[in-house]
Structure formats: C-alpha cells, structure tokens
mmCIF file of C-alpha atoms in Angstrom:
data_model
loop_
_atom_site.group_PDB
_atom_site.id
_atom_site.type_symbol
_atom_site.label_atom_id
_atom_site.label_comp_id
_atom_site.label_asym_id
_atom_site.label_seq_id
_atom_site.Cartn_x
_atom_site.Cartn_y
_atom_site.Cartn_z
ATOM 1 C CA MET A 1210 102.824 194.804 9.198
ATOM 2 C CA LYS A 1211 100.735 193.775 6.334
ATOM 3 C CA HIS A 1212 98.168 196.025 7.251
ATOM 4 C CA VAL A 1213 100.442 199.308 7.263
ATOM 5 C CA ILE A 1214 101.102 199.143 3.879
ATOM 6 C CA PRO A 1215 97.424 199.502 2.433
ATOM 7 C CA PHE A 1216 96.338 201.918 5.222
ATOM 8 C CA ALA A 1217 99.595 204.239 4.076
ATOM 9 C CA LEU A 1218 98.486 203.532 0.440
ATOM 10 C CA ILE A 1219 95.111 204.889 1.114
ATOM 11 C CA LEU A 1220 96.431 207.896 3.313
ATOM 12 C CA ALA A 1221 98.916 208.802 0.583
ATOM 13 C CA PHE A 1222 96.422 208.897 -2.276
ATOM 14 C CA ALA A 1223 93.508 210.277 -0.284
ATOM 15 C CA SER A 1224 95.298 213.308 0.998
ATOM 16 C CA PRO A 1225 95.869 215.257 -2.210
ATOM 17 C CA ALA A 1226 91.756 215.070 -2.621
ATOM 18 C CA THR A 1227 91.222 216.404 0.430
ATOM 19 C CA ALA A 1228 93.642 219.096 0.466
ATOM 20 C CA GLN A 1229 91.524 221.266 -1.675
ATOM 21 C CA ASP A 1230 90.164 224.608 -0.297
ATOM 22 C CA THR A 1231 86.903 223.602 0.426
ATOM 23 C CA GLY A 1232 86.717 225.957 3.724
ATOM 24 C CA GLU A 1233 87.669 223.308 6.109
ATOM 25 C CA ASP A 1234 89.392 224.125 9.153
ATOM 26 C CA SER A 1235 93.233 225.037 8.674
ATOM 27 C CA ASN A 1236 94.018 222.340 11.495
ATOM 28 C CA LEU A 1237 92.205 219.596 9.235
ATOM 29 C CA ARG A 1238 94.505 220.428 6.294
ATOM 30 C CA GLU A 1239 97.660 220.419 8.276
ATOM 31 C CA GLY A 1240 96.598 217.227 9.860
ATOM 32 C CA TRP A 1241 96.025 215.642 6.222
ATOM 33 C CA GLY A 1242 99.257 217.149 5.209
ATOM 34 C CA LEU A 1243 100.775 215.316 8.272
ATOM 35 C CA LEU A 1244 99.391 212.321 7.500
ATOM 36 C CA SER A 1245 100.340 212.358 4.014
ATOM 37 C CA GLU A 1246 104.086 213.086 4.816
ATOM 38 C CA GLY A 1247 103.988 210.379 7.334
ATOM 39 C CA SER A 1248 102.695 207.664 4.962
ATOM 40 C CA ARG A 1249 105.328 208.779 2.353
ATOM 41 C CA LEU A 1250 107.859 208.488 4.789
ATOM 42 C CA ILE A 1251 106.857 205.098 6.034
ATOM 43 C CA LEU A 1252 106.745 203.682 2.287
ATOM 44 C CA GLU A 1253 109.956 205.246 1.683
ATOM 45 C CA GLY A 1254 111.465 203.079 4.413
ATOM 46 C CA LEU A 1255 109.873 199.795 3.790
ATOM 47 C CA ALA A 1256 111.395 200.431 0.193
ATOM 48 C CA GLU A 1257 114.817 200.722 1.750
ATOM 49 C CA GLU A 1258 114.258 197.883 3.851
ATOM 50 C CA MET A 1259 113.378 195.633 0.887
ATOM 51 C CA ARG A 1260 116.019 196.830 -1.463
ATOM 52 C CA PRO A 1261 118.721 194.205 -0.269
ATOM 53 C CA PHE A 1262 116.393 191.614 -0.833
ATOM 54 C CA VAL A 1263 115.312 192.733 -4.148
ATOM 55 C CA ASP A 1264 119.104 193.445 -5.231
ATOM 56 C CA GLU A 1265 120.181 189.939 -3.595
ATOM 57 C CA HIS A 1266 117.317 187.566 -4.526
ATOM 58 C CA LEU A 1267 114.581 189.198 -6.956
ATOM 59 C CA LEU A 1268 116.796 190.592 -9.581
ATOM 60 C CA PRO A 1269 118.756 187.663 -10.252
ATOM 61 C CA MET A 1270 115.911 185.320 -10.230
ATOM 62 C CA ILE A 1271 114.518 187.550 -12.722
ATOM 63 C CA ALA A 1272 117.426 187.783 -15.136
ATOM 64 C CA GLU A 1273 117.522 184.029 -15.056
ATOM 65 C CA LEU A 1274 114.041 183.564 -15.829
ATOM 66 C CA GLY A 1275 114.692 185.950 -18.575
ATOM 67 C CA ALA A 1276 117.683 184.143 -20.061
ATOM 68 C CA LEU A 1277 115.474 180.778 -20.044
ATOM 69 C CA ILE A 1278 112.493 182.431 -21.485
ATOM 70 C CA ASP A 1279 113.976 184.485 -24.232
ATOM 71 C CA ASP A 1280 111.124 186.600 -25.493
ATOM 72 C CA VAL A 1281 107.571 186.022 -23.931
ATOM 73 C CA ALA A 1282 105.769 186.635 -27.512
ATOM 74 C CA MET A 1283 107.094 183.213 -28.170
ATOM 75 C CA TYR A 1284 104.766 181.382 -25.835
ATOM 76 C CA GLU A 1285 100.856 180.965 -25.217
ATOM 77 C CA LEU A 1286 99.159 181.864 -22.173
ATOM 78 C CA PRO A 1287 99.643 179.259 -19.551
ATOM 79 C CA GLU A 1288 97.190 176.588 -19.342
ATOM 80 C CA ARG A 1289 96.241 174.388 -15.928
ATOM 81 C CA LEU A 1290 95.508 171.128 -16.274
ATOM 82 C CA PRO A 1291 93.151 169.219 -14.270
ATOM 83 C CA ASN A 1292 95.704 167.584 -12.437
ATOM 84 C CA GLY A 1293 97.244 170.834 -11.196
ATOM 85 C CA ASP A 1294 99.972 170.956 -13.843
ATOM 86 C CA ILE A 1295 100.703 174.237 -15.591
ATOM 87 C CA ILE A 1296 101.549 174.169 -19.252
ATOM 88 C CA ILE A 1297 103.183 176.928 -21.286
ATOM 89 C CA ARG A 1298 103.051 176.026 -24.885
ATOM 90 C CA ARG A 1299 105.423 177.788 -27.597
ATOM 91 C CA ARG A 1300 103.470 179.555 -30.174
ATOM 92 C CA VAL A 1301 103.133 177.786 -33.466
ATOM 93 C CA THR A 1302 105.461 179.785 -35.639
ATOM 94 C CA GLU A 1303 105.935 180.108 -39.641
ATOM 95 C CA PRO A 1304 108.837 178.338 -41.081
ATOM 96 C CA ASN A 1305 110.548 181.698 -41.871
ATOM 97 C CA SER A 1306 109.605 183.426 -38.813
ATOM 98 C CA GLU A 1307 112.282 185.043 -36.688
ATOM 99 C CA PHE A 1308 110.874 182.969 -33.795
ATOM 100 C CA ALA A 1309 111.111 179.635 -35.616
ATOM 101 C CA ASP A 1310 112.464 176.841 -33.936
ATOM 102 C CA PRO A 1311 115.109 174.974 -36.108
ATOM 103 C CA VAL A 1312 114.137 171.474 -34.788
ATOM 104 C CA ASP A 1313 110.641 171.871 -36.134
ATOM 105 C CA GLU A 1314 111.697 172.796 -39.672
ATOM 106 C CA PRO A 1315 111.974 169.843 -42.487
ATOM 107 C CA VAL A 1316 114.839 168.318 -43.102
ATOM 108 C CA ASP A 1317 115.644 167.190 -46.605
ATOM 109 C CA LEU A 1318 117.230 163.810 -46.998
#
C-alpha cells in the first residue's frame, strides 16, 4: 500500500505533460487520460479513508500543541544534544517586547 501513493502521484503529475499533442496515437493519449483519472480516484479514496483519523486524532493533537506553544516565533530552532535529548529554547526578547516573559523582567524591591 505504501508504494501505491507515490506511483499514483507520479501518474497524476506525469499525465498532463504527456497529454500534449505531439502526434501520438489517440489510443495512447486515451490511456494516459484513463491512468490519470484512475490515480485521481485512488487519491480521493485514500483521502476519504484518512478523514476520520485526521478528524478524531490529528486535529485535536495539533490544537493541543498550538495551545501549548502559543506562537512559534517565540522559539529557536530545535537543538539535539549528544545524549539524544531535543531542546527547544525560547528566544531572548527585549523587556518591552510583546513576547517578553514577565518572569524574566527585573523586579524592584
């Protein structure tokens, strides 16, 4: 099943390029058209099969992750440590910046 998707994508994108009128036999053009239509139907079927998974699992996970992260611009690129840990550091911001962390601001005593 893993090999069907790349093959279908190749067929879907290759068919318009070969459908140009270069004097090819009409049967060949008709065959490419049928392959293009078949690959489109396969991809639409796969998308419909994946829709319940995306709606039930993927979208809530993305929403939860978005709530935790707030704004991606507030963070540096991930860094992998030698022990395999991944650290995502918060960007250093100016104290008056909209992304400034109130904990990092100086406190007058």
